[in-house]
Coordinates of C-alpha atoms in Angstrom, one line a residue:
Chain D
M222 CA 0.0 0.0 0.0
T223 CA 1.1 3.5 -0.7
A224 CA 2.4 5.4 2.3
L225 CA -0.2 7.8 3.6
Y226 CA 2.0 10.8 3.0
D227 CA 2.1 9.9 -0.7
L228 CA -1.6 10.0 -1.2
T229 CA -3.4 12.7 -3.1
A230 CA -6.1 14.7 -1.2
H231 CA -8.9 12.9 -3.0
Q232 CA -7.4 9.5 -2.2
A233 CA -7.0 10.5 1.5
H234 CA -10.5 11.8 1.5
D235 CA -11.8 8.5 0.3
L236 CA -10.0 6.7 3.1
L237 CA -11.2 9.2 5.7
Q238 CA -14.7 8.9 4.4
R239 CA -14.7 5.1 4.6
G240 CA -13.2 5.3 8.1
E241 CA -10.1 3.4 7.1
I242 CA -7.9 6.1 8.5
N243 CA -8.4 9.1 10.7
S244 CA -7.0 12.6 10.3
E245 CA -4.6 12.2 13.1
E246 CA -2.9 9.1 11.5
L247 CA -2.7 11.0 8.2
T248 CA -1.3 14.1 9.9
Q249 CA 1.2 12.1 11.9
D250 CA 2.4 10.4 8.8
C251 CA 3.1 13.8 7.1
L252 CA 4.8 15.0 10.3
R253 CA 6.9 11.8 10.4
R254 CA 7.8 12.4 6.8
I255 CA 8.8 16.0 7.6
R256 CA 11.1 14.8 10.4
E257 CA 12.6 12.3 8.0
V258 CA 13.3 14.4 4.9
E259 CA 13.3 18.0 6.1
P260 CA 17.0 18.0 7.0
Q261 CA 17.7 17.3 3.3
V262 CA 14.8 19.2 1.6
K263 CA 14.3 22.3 3.9
A264 CA 10.9 23.1 2.4
F265 CA 9.5 24.7 5.6
V266 CA 10.1 27.9 7.4
T267 CA 7.8 26.9 10.2
V268 CA 6.3 23.5 11.1
T269 CA 3.1 23.8 13.0
E270 CA 3.1 20.3 14.5
E271 CA 1.1 21.1 17.7
L272 CA -1.6 23.0 15.8
A273 CA -1.9 20.3 13.1
L274 CA -2.3 17.5 15.7
E275 CA -4.9 19.6 17.6
Q276 CA -6.8 20.4 14.4
A277 CA -6.7 16.7 13.4
R278 CA -7.8 15.3 16.8
T279 CA -10.6 17.8 17.0
L280 CA -11.9 16.8 13.6
D281 CA -11.6 13.1 14.4
R282 CA -13.7 13.7 17.5
E283 CA -16.3 16.1 16.2
H284 CA -16.4 15.9 12.4
S285 CA -18.0 13.4 10.1
F286 CA -15.8 12.9 7.0
S287 CA -18.8 11.4 5.2
N288 CA -20.1 14.8 4.5
G289 CA -18.6 18.3 4.3
S290 CA -15.5 19.4 2.5
P291 CA -13.3 16.9 0.6
L292 CA -10.3 18.8 2.1
A293 CA -11.3 18.1 5.7
G294 CA -8.7 16.6 7.8
I295 CA -6.0 16.8 5.1
P296 CA -2.6 18.3 5.8
V297 CA -1.7 21.4 3.8
Q298 CA 1.4 23.6 3.7
I299 CA 0.9 27.3 2.9
K300 CA 3.7 29.4 1.4
D301 CA 5.1 31.8 3.9
V302 CA 3.7 34.8 2.1
M303 CA 0.1 34.3 3.1
C304 CA -1.0 35.5 6.6
T305 CA -1.8 33.0 9.2
E306 CA -3.0 34.5 12.5
G307 CA -0.8 33.8 15.4
I308 CA 1.7 31.9 13.2
P309 CA 4.9 33.6 12.0
T310 CA 4.7 34.7 8.4
T311 CA 8.1 35.7 7.2
C312 CA 8.2 35.9 3.4
S313 CA 11.6 34.2 4.1
S314 CA 13.0 37.6 4.9
R315 CA 14.9 39.0 7.8
M316 CA 12.5 42.0 7.5
L317 CA 9.6 39.8 8.7
E318 CA 11.5 37.2 10.6
N319 CA 9.5 37.9 13.8
F320 CA 6.3 39.0 12.2
I321 CA 3.2 37.3 13.6
P322 CA 0.1 38.3 11.6
P323 CA -2.9 39.6 13.7
Y324 CA -5.3 38.2 11.0
N325 CA -5.7 35.5 8.5
A326 CA -5.5 35.8 4.7
T327 CA -8.8 35.1 3.0
V328 CA -7.3 31.9 1.6
T329 CA -6.2 30.8 5.1
E330 CA -9.7 31.5 6.4
R331 CA -11.2 29.5 3.5
L332 CA -9.0 26.5 4.1
Y333 CA -9.8 26.6 7.8
A334 CA -13.5 26.8 6.9
N335 CA -12.9 23.6 4.9
N336 CA -11.4 22.0 8.0
A337 CA -7.9 21.8 6.5
V338 CA -5.0 20.8 8.8
L339 CA -2.1 23.2 8.6
V340 CA 1.3 21.5 8.9
G341 CA 3.4 24.6 8.3
K342 CA 4.6 27.5 6.2
G343 CA 6.6 27.1 3.0
N344 CA 10.1 28.4 2.3
M345 CA 10.4 30.7 -0.7
D346 CA 12.5 33.3 -2.4
E347 CA 12.5 36.4 -0.2
F348 CA 9.3 38.3 -0.9
A349 CA 8.6 35.9 -3.7
M350 CA 11.4 37.4 -5.8
G351 CA 13.3 34.6 -7.5
S352 CA 13.1 31.4 -9.4
S353 CA 15.2 29.0 -7.3
T354 CA 14.4 29.6 -3.5
E355 CA 18.1 30.5 -3.3
N356 CA 17.0 34.0 -2.3
S357 CA 15.4 32.8 0.9
A358 CA 17.1 34.7 3.8
F359 CA 17.1 31.5 5.8
Y360 CA 18.2 28.6 3.6
T361 CA 17.8 27.1 0.2
T362 CA 15.1 24.4 -0.4
R363 CA 16.4 21.4 -2.3
N364 CA 14.8 19.6 -5.2
P365 CA 13.5 16.2 -3.9
W366 CA 14.5 14.6 -7.2
D367 CA 18.1 15.6 -6.8
T368 CA 19.1 17.5 -3.7
E369 CA 22.0 19.1 -5.5
R370 CA 19.5 21.0 -7.6
V371 CA 17.1 23.8 -7.0
P372 CA 13.3 23.2 -6.6
G373 CA 12.5 26.3 -8.6
G374 CA 10.8 29.3 -7.1
S375 CA 9.6 31.4 -5.7
S376 CA 7.2 28.8 -4.2
G377 CA 10.0 26.2 -4.1
G378 CA 9.3 25.2 -0.5
S379 CA 5.7 24.4 -1.4
A380 CA 6.6 22.4 -4.5
A381 CA 9.3 20.4 -2.7
A382 CA 7.0 19.7 0.3
V383 CA 4.2 18.3 -1.9
A384 CA 6.6 16.3 -4.1
S385 CA 8.3 14.7 -1.1
G386 CA 5.1 14.0 0.8
E387 CA 5.7 16.5 3.6
A388 CA 2.2 17.9 2.9
I389 CA -0.6 16.5 0.8
Y390 CA -1.0 19.8 -1.1
A391 CA 0.1 23.4 -0.8
L392 CA -0.9 27.0 -1.6
G393 CA 1.6 29.0 -3.6
S394 CA 1.6 32.5 -5.2
D395 CA 2.5 33.3 -8.7
T396 CA 3.6 36.7 -10.0
G397 CA 5.7 35.6 -13.0
G398 CA 5.5 31.8 -12.7
S399 CA 6.2 31.3 -9.0
I400 CA 3.9 28.4 -8.6
R401 CA 4.1 26.9 -12.1
Q402 CA 7.9 26.8 -12.6
P403 CA 8.7 25.1 -9.2
A404 CA 5.8 22.7 -9.7
A405 CA 7.2 21.7 -13.1
L406 CA 10.8 21.4 -11.7
C407 CA 9.5 19.2 -8.8
G408 CA 7.0 17.1 -10.9
I409 CA 3.7 18.2 -9.5
V410 CA 0.6 20.0 -10.8
A411 CA -0.1 23.8 -10.2
L412 CA -2.7 26.1 -11.4
K413 CA -2.4 29.9 -11.6
P414 CA -5.9 31.1 -11.7
T415 CA -7.3 34.1 -13.6
Y416 CA -6.3 37.4 -12.0
G417 CA -8.9 38.2 -9.5
L418 CA -10.4 34.7 -9.1
V419 CA -8.7 34.1 -5.7
S420 CA -8.7 36.9 -3.1
R421 CA -5.3 38.5 -2.4
Y422 CA -6.4 39.8 1.0
G423 CA -3.6 38.8 3.4
L424 CA -1.2 37.8 0.7
I425 CA 1.9 39.9 1.3
A426 CA 2.1 42.1 -1.8
F427 CA 4.9 41.9 -4.3
A428 CA 3.5 43.2 -7.6
S429 CA -0.2 43.7 -7.1
S430 CA -1.4 43.7 -10.7
L431 CA 0.3 40.3 -11.3
D432 CA 0.1 38.4 -8.0
Q433 CA -2.3 35.5 -7.8
I434 CA -2.7 32.6 -5.4
G435 CA -3.1 29.0 -6.6
P436 CA -3.1 25.3 -5.7
M437 CA 0.0 23.1 -5.9
T438 CA -1.1 19.5 -5.9
K439 CA -0.1 15.9 -6.8
D440 CA -2.8 15.7 -9.5
V441 CA -5.4 17.7 -11.5
T442 CA -8.3 16.4 -9.4
D443 CA -6.7 17.9 -6.3
A444 CA -6.1 21.2 -8.1
A445 CA -9.9 21.4 -8.9
L446 CA -10.8 20.5 -5.2
V447 CA -8.5 23.2 -3.8
L448 CA -9.6 25.8 -6.4
N449 CA -13.2 25.1 -5.3
A450 CA -12.2 26.0 -1.8
I451 CA -10.3 29.2 -2.4
A452 CA -11.9 30.8 -5.5
G453 CA -14.6 33.4 -5.2
H454 CA -15.4 37.0 -4.6
D455 CA -14.1 38.8 -1.5
A456 CA -15.1 42.3 -0.6
R457 CA -11.8 42.8 1.1
D458 CA -9.9 42.6 -2.2
S459 CA -11.1 45.3 -4.6
T460 CA -9.6 43.4 -7.6
S461 CA -11.6 40.3 -6.8
I462 CA -13.9 39.3 -9.6
D463 CA -17.6 39.1 -8.6
I464 CA -18.8 36.0 -10.5
Q465 CA -20.6 32.8 -9.7
V466 CA -17.8 30.3 -9.3
P467 CA -18.5 26.9 -11.0
D468 CA -17.8 23.5 -9.4
Y469 CA -14.4 22.8 -10.9
T470 CA -14.6 19.1 -10.2
K471 CA -17.3 19.0 -12.9
S472 CA -14.5 19.7 -15.4
L473 CA -12.8 16.4 -14.6
A474 CA -14.7 14.5 -17.2
G475 CA -15.6 14.5 -20.8
D476 CA -13.2 14.3 -23.6
V477 CA -11.1 16.9 -25.4
K478 CA -12.0 15.8 -28.9
G479 CA -12.1 18.7 -31.3
L480 CA -10.6 21.2 -28.9
K481 CA -8.3 23.6 -30.8
I482 CA -4.9 24.0 -29.3
G483 CA -2.3 26.4 -30.5
V484 CA 1.4 25.7 -30.2
P485 CA 3.2 29.1 -30.1
K486 CA 6.6 28.5 -31.6
E487 CA 8.2 31.4 -29.7
Y488 CA 7.9 29.4 -26.5
F489 CA 10.1 26.7 -27.9
G490 CA 13.1 28.9 -28.4
K491 CA 16.8 28.1 -28.5
G492 CA 17.0 28.1 -24.7
T493 CA 14.7 25.0 -24.6
Q494 CA 16.7 21.9 -23.6
P495 CA 16.4 19.0 -26.1
G496 CA 15.1 16.7 -23.3
V497 CA 12.3 19.2 -22.5
Q498 CA 11.5 19.5 -26.2
E499 CA 11.2 15.7 -26.5
A500 CA 8.9 15.5 -23.5
L501 CA 6.8 18.2 -24.9
D502 CA 6.6 16.6 -28.4
A503 CA 5.5 13.4 -26.8
A504 CA 2.9 15.2 -24.7
M505 CA 1.5 17.0 -27.7
S506 CA 1.2 13.6 -29.5
V507 CA -0.9 12.3 -26.5
L508 CA -3.2 15.3 -26.8
E509 CA -3.6 14.7 -30.5
G510 CA -4.3 11.1 -29.8
L511 CA -7.1 12.2 -27.5
G512 CA -8.6 14.0 -30.4
A513 CA -7.4 17.6 -29.8
H514 CA -6.4 19.5 -32.8
L515 CA -3.0 21.1 -32.5
E516 CA -1.6 23.8 -34.8
E517 CA 1.6 25.8 -34.7
I518 CA 1.1 29.5 -34.3
S519 CA 3.3 32.6 -33.9
L520 CA 3.0 35.1 -31.0
P521 CA 5.8 37.6 -31.9
T522 CA 5.4 39.9 -28.9
T523 CA 6.4 37.0 -26.7
K524 CA 10.0 38.1 -27.0
Y525 CA 9.2 41.3 -25.2
A526 CA 7.4 39.7 -22.2
L527 CA 10.5 39.3 -20.1
A528 CA 11.6 42.9 -20.3
C529 CA 8.1 44.1 -19.9
Y530 CA 7.7 42.0 -16.7
Y531 CA 11.0 43.0 -15.3
I532 CA 10.1 46.6 -15.5
I533 CA 6.5 46.3 -14.2
A534 CA 7.1 43.9 -11.4
P535 CA 10.0 45.8 -9.8
S536 CA 8.1 49.1 -10.2
E537 CA 5.1 47.7 -8.3
C538 CA 7.4 46.1 -5.8
S539 CA 9.3 49.3 -5.1
A540 CA 5.9 50.9 -4.2
N541 CA 4.6 47.9 -2.2
L542 CA 7.8 47.4 -0.2
A543 CA 7.9 51.1 0.8
R544 CA 5.8 50.0 3.8
Y545 CA 8.8 48.4 5.5
D546 CA 9.9 51.4 7.3
G547 CA 10.7 49.9 10.7
V548 CA 7.8 51.7 12.4
K549 CA 4.7 49.6 12.4
F550 CA 6.0 46.0 12.2
G551 CA 9.0 44.1 11.0
H552 CA 12.7 44.6 11.5
S553 CA 13.6 48.0 12.9
Y554 CA 17.0 49.7 13.3
L555 CA 16.6 51.4 16.7
D556 CA 20.1 52.8 17.4
T557 CA 19.6 56.3 16.1
D558 CA 17.4 59.3 16.7
S559 CA 17.3 60.2 13.0
M560 CA 14.1 59.2 11.2
W561 CA 15.8 58.9 7.8
E562 CA 18.8 57.0 9.1
A563 CA 16.6 54.6 11.0
M564 CA 14.6 53.9 7.8
E565 CA 17.6 53.5 5.6
L566 CA 19.4 51.2 8.0
T567 CA 16.2 49.2 8.7
R568 CA 15.9 48.5 5.0
Q569 CA 19.6 47.8 4.4
E570 CA 19.6 45.2 7.2
G571 CA 16.1 43.8 6.5
F572 CA 16.2 43.2 2.8
G573 CA 18.4 40.7 0.9
P574 CA 20.4 41.4 -2.3
E575 CA 17.6 40.4 -4.8
V576 CA 15.0 42.4 -3.1
K577 CA 17.2 45.5 -2.9
R578 CA 18.0 45.0 -6.6
R579 CA 14.4 45.0 -7.6
I580 CA 13.4 47.9 -5.4
M581 CA 16.3 49.9 -6.9
L582 CA 15.3 48.8 -10.5
G583 CA 11.6 49.8 -9.9
T584 CA 12.5 53.0 -8.2
Y585 CA 14.7 53.9 -11.2
A586 CA 12.0 52.9 -13.7
L587 CA 9.5 55.1 -11.9
S588 CA 11.8 58.0 -11.3
S589 CA 11.5 61.4 -12.9
G590 CA 13.0 61.5 -16.4
Y591 CA 12.8 57.7 -16.9
Y592 CA 9.1 57.0 -16.2
D593 CA 8.1 57.3 -19.9
A594 CA 11.0 55.3 -21.2
Y595 CA 10.6 52.4 -18.9
Y596 CA 7.4 52.1 -16.9
L597 CA 5.0 53.7 -19.4
K598 CA 6.6 51.9 -22.3
A599 CA 6.3 48.6 -20.5
Q600 CA 2.7 49.2 -19.8
K601 CA 2.1 49.8 -23.4
V602 CA 3.9 46.7 -24.4
R603 CA 1.8 44.9 -21.8
T604 CA -1.3 46.0 -23.8
L605 CA 0.2 44.5 -27.0
I606 CA 1.1 41.1 -25.3
R607 CA -2.3 40.9 -23.8
R608 CA -4.1 41.8 -27.1
E609 CA -2.0 39.2 -29.0
L610 CA -3.0 36.5 -26.5
E611 CA -6.7 37.6 -26.6
E612 CA -6.6 37.3 -30.4
A613 CA -5.0 33.8 -30.2
F614 CA -7.7 32.7 -27.8
Q615 CA -10.4 33.7 -30.4
Q616 CA -9.0 31.0 -32.6
F617 CA -7.8 28.5 -30.0
D618 CA -9.3 27.0 -26.8
A619 CA -5.9 26.8 -25.3
L620 CA -2.2 27.0 -25.9
V621 CA 0.5 24.4 -24.9
T622 CA 4.1 25.3 -24.1
P623 CA 6.8 24.1 -21.8
T624 CA 6.4 25.4 -18.3
S625 CA 10.2 25.9 -18.0
P626 CA 12.7 25.8 -20.9
T627 CA 15.0 23.7 -18.7
V628 CA 14.8 21.0 -16.0
A629 CA 15.9 21.9 -12.5
F630 CA 19.3 23.6 -12.5
R631 CA 22.1 23.1 -10.1
L632 CA 22.4 25.1 -6.9
G633 CA 24.4 28.2 -7.5
E634 CA 24.3 27.8 -11.2
R635 CA 22.4 31.1 -11.9
T636 CA 23.0 33.1 -8.7
Q637 CA 25.8 35.2 -10.1
D638 CA 23.9 36.5 -13.1
P639 CA 20.4 37.9 -12.3
V640 CA 19.5 37.9 -16.0
Q641 CA 20.1 34.2 -16.4
M642 CA 17.9 33.6 -13.4
Y643 CA 15.2 35.9 -14.9
L644 CA 15.2 33.7 -18.0
S645 CA 13.7 30.8 -16.0
D646 CA 10.4 32.5 -16.1
I647 CA 10.3 33.1 -19.9
C648 CA 7.4 30.7 -20.6
T649 CA 5.3 31.6 -17.5
I650 CA 5.4 35.4 -17.5
P651 CA 3.0 36.1 -20.4
A652 CA 0.0 34.7 -18.4
N653 CA 0.7 37.1 -15.5
I654 CA 1.0 40.0 -17.9
A655 CA -2.3 39.1 -19.5
G656 CA -4.0 38.1 -16.2
T657 CA -5.0 34.8 -17.8
P658 CA -5.0 31.3 -16.2
A659 CA -2.5 28.5 -16.8
I660 CA -1.9 25.0 -15.5
T661 CA 1.2 22.9 -15.4
V662 CA 1.1 19.1 -15.4
P663 CA 4.0 16.7 -15.2
C664 CA 4.8 15.4 -18.7
G665 CA 7.9 13.3 -18.5
F666 CA 11.5 13.3 -17.4
S667 CA 14.8 14.5 -18.8
E668 CA 18.1 13.5 -17.1
G669 CA 15.9 11.9 -14.4
L670 CA 14.3 15.3 -13.6
P671 CA 10.7 16.2 -14.1
V672 CA 9.4 18.2 -17.1
G673 CA 6.2 20.3 -17.0
L674 CA 3.6 20.9 -19.7
Q675 CA 1.9 24.3 -19.5
I676 CA -1.6 24.8 -20.8
M677 CA -2.7 28.4 -21.1
G678 CA -6.2 29.6 -21.7
P679 CA -8.3 32.8 -21.9
M680 CA -9.8 34.6 -18.9
L681 CA -11.8 32.3 -16.6
S682 CA -11.0 29.2 -18.7
E683 CA -10.1 27.2 -15.6
P684 CA -12.7 24.5 -16.5
T685 CA -11.1 24.0 -19.9
L686 CA -7.6 23.9 -18.5
L687 CA -8.7 21.4 -15.8
R688 CA -10.5 19.3 -18.4
L689 CA -7.4 19.2 -20.7
G690 CA -5.0 18.6 -17.8
Y691 CA -7.2 15.8 -16.5
A692 CA -7.6 14.1 -19.9
Y693 CA -3.8 14.2 -20.4
E694 CA -3.3 12.9 -16.9
Q695 CA -5.7 10.0 -17.4
A696 CA -3.7 9.0 -20.5
T697 CA -0.3 9.1 -18.9
E698 CA 1.4 7.9 -15.7
W699 CA 3.8 10.8 -15.0
H700 CA 1.8 12.2 -12.1
K701 CA 2.2 8.9 -10.2
H702 CA 6.0 9.1 -10.0
R703 CA 7.4 10.1 -6.7
P704 CA 11.0 11.1 -5.9
Q705 CA 13.1 8.6 -3.9
L706 CA 14.6 10.4 -0.8
Chain K
M141 CA 22.8 52.2 -20.7
S142 CA 25.1 52.3 -17.7
L143 CA 24.5 53.7 -14.3
T144 CA 27.2 55.6 -12.5
R145 CA 27.9 55.2 -8.8
E146 CA 26.3 58.6 -8.2
E147 CA 23.1 57.5 -10.0
V148 CA 22.9 54.3 -7.9
Q149 CA 23.4 56.4 -4.8
H150 CA 20.6 58.7 -5.9
I151 CA 18.2 55.8 -6.5
A152 CA 19.1 54.3 -3.1
T153 CA 18.2 57.6 -1.5
L154 CA 14.9 57.8 -3.3
C155 CA 14.0 54.3 -2.0
R156 CA 15.6 54.8 1.4
I157 CA 18.0 52.0 1.4
A158 CA 21.5 52.5 2.9
L159 CA 24.1 50.9 0.7
S160 CA 27.7 50.1 1.5
P161 CA 30.4 51.2 -1.0
E162 CA 30.7 47.6 -2.1
E163 CA 27.0 47.3 -2.7
V164 CA 27.0 50.5 -4.8
D165 CA 29.8 49.1 -7.0
H166 CA 28.1 45.8 -7.4
L167 CA 24.7 47.3 -8.1
S168 CA 25.9 49.8 -10.7
G169 CA 27.2 46.9 -12.7
Q170 CA 24.3 44.6 -12.2
L171 CA 21.6 47.2 -12.8
S172 CA 23.3 48.4 -15.9
H173 CA 23.4 44.9 -17.2
I174 CA 19.7 44.4 -16.5
L175 CA 18.8 47.8 -18.1
E176 CA 20.6 46.7 -21.3
Q177 CA 18.1 43.8 -21.6
F178 CA 15.3 46.3 -21.5
Q179 CA 16.5 48.0 -24.7
V180 CA 14.7 45.4 -26.7
L181 CA 11.5 47.3 -26.0
E182 CA 12.7 50.2 -28.0
E183 CA 12.0 48.3 -31.2
V184 CA 8.3 47.9 -30.4
D185 CA 6.0 50.5 -32.0
T186 CA 3.8 51.7 -29.1
Q187 CA 2.4 54.8 -30.7
D188 CA -1.3 55.1 -30.0
V189 CA -1.2 52.1 -27.7
T190 CA -3.1 52.6 -24.4
P191 CA -1.1 51.5 -21.4
T192 CA -2.4 48.6 -19.3
S193 CA -2.0 49.0 -15.6
H194 CA -4.2 46.1 -14.7
S195 CA -5.3 42.9 -16.6
V196 CA -8.8 43.2 -15.3
D197 CA -10.8 46.2 -16.3
L198 CA -11.8 47.8 -13.0
N199 CA -14.0 50.6 -12.0
S200 CA -13.8 52.1 -8.6
V201 CA -15.1 49.5 -6.3
M202 CA -17.4 51.0 -3.6
R203 CA -19.0 49.4 -0.6
D204 CA -21.8 50.6 1.6
D205 CA -20.7 53.0 4.3
E206 CA -21.3 50.6 7.1
V207 CA -19.4 50.3 10.3
T208 CA -17.8 46.8 10.6
A209 CA -15.5 45.2 13.0
C210 CA -11.8 46.0 12.6
L211 CA -8.6 44.9 14.5
D212 CA -8.5 46.1 18.1
V213 CA -5.6 48.3 19.2
E214 CA -3.7 45.5 20.9
H215 CA -3.6 43.5 17.7
V216 CA -2.6 46.5 15.6
L217 CA 0.3 47.2 18.0
A218 CA 1.3 43.6 18.6
N219 CA 4.2 43.8 16.1
A220 CA 5.2 47.4 16.8
P221 CA 9.0 47.7 17.3
R222 CA 8.4 50.5 19.7
R223 CA 5.2 51.7 21.3
E224 CA 4.1 54.2 23.9
G225 CA 0.6 53.7 25.3
D226 CA -1.7 53.1 22.4
Y227 CA 0.7 54.6 19.8
F228 CA 3.5 53.6 17.6
K229 CA 6.6 55.4 18.8
V230 CA 8.6 57.1 16.1
N231 CA 11.7 59.3 15.9
V232 CA 11.2 63.0 15.5
V233 CA 9.7 63.7 12.0
L234 CA 9.4 67.4 11.9
E235 CA 12.5 69.3 13.1
E236 CA 11.9 72.5 14.9
Q237 CA 11.8 75.4 12.5
H238 CA 12.1 79.0 13.6
D239 CA 11.7 80.6 10.2
R240 CA 8.3 79.0 9.6
P241 CA 6.0 81.4 7.7
V242 CA 3.0 82.4 9.8

């Protein structure tokens, strides 16, 4: 029998429902797994063992798993960028090392309302800025498939925790690919929802027009279950979309015959590793075999997406991170009477190199004399990228691309050159720029490391993405592979 | 595009981050290298293109003017580095000025 920690949420729910296991046993198994592999993987900033056991025992005593949420009693890890009342929320930054939120993020509230069991908070690149988790101020998370390699980022701790069985599923956040890229590199499923579908209230802001929370899971069914729990309007987030949210599990059926899928050639550029290309070719054949119609297309503005993103995201970050002034919360330099000196030293000590780099870059792009050339120009290019995708989606139900042009890279391989690191997000950034949803599903291995297939769709096309992802998953076995640790 | 040490220092002042001389050196090289990558945007014709600040078209979102519960003072101040009574304690913000116009 599969170890309990290796189960998906829906498998665990079946066992709970049938009374074959209880939540405490499942939770204990994940906690055991954490003790066993965490010294190697380092996927957590905080493990909430006592809370998890208390939640599980209470549920076992008072809750009937035969009705209620399918996520009840199931251990989750939340990336350390989402507020959890009474539990440290650090953003893997010295700045927030001792910050204990006085309130819950909406997504935390919703998971609690679904009787989820919280096993801890996920390590990440500081303030979600990075693609390898090497920017964590605490330690680097390792890829469970090869601990000499990065798990991707910024939600690397969440991806590694799910892949290694330290949590059954996780919540990550995605500003330029931060849930999809690590999911691909760790061989799991992740969905970045349409901008506004999931409330950002209590998500510590990086780039507000791009940030979005999404599920990181072992299969597509779990992604649908978690999306059901977290999607929906929230009056506390003014960018939250006010729509009737469908039951996403209804998308896990039906065939994909006749769906029109575009293959944008710009996403298969010269940076794509041959092993990734091979896995993608095979995945596309599977989709064709299932009756989908694939056709190569060209999206020429794709080549501008990276530059556009690395102007807009740092600009927004420079404004959002202005709040860390050492006065209201967070790190504070106290050894001076000068207001400005206190602020400048607080920020020098509290922020790591990449965060400083991005704040500086954004400040420059927004500064007098450069605003038009950088920020305004990038916003106009954003319009063109978005328009091009909208036009593509008039012809196609979805687009398929690699999630990452490469498999997991070695620790330290890209830390010296920020631009090399930024290239990791080249396939994932356009969906954030356009605000559109995208899912990544495991589609094979290259050099023994997982490869991800990204499926992008138009606004609110989550049902189509889940349907395609599910159909692909049913036809393949990749999602069943687990790393040996 | 390359940034001088003075420009880097100016940006650092704008965003209120103290930098060591080594950080200034390091950043002027790195930021210049990153800015070079942005030059690719110059080849895009953006005349008559409206800028996008947000992917979802939003109007001002209003709610009814109703009193609802909010965090109590203890919660708000729980993470304060320094407090005095029910206040955040800060360094002097306004220096005494004698030539203030009346």
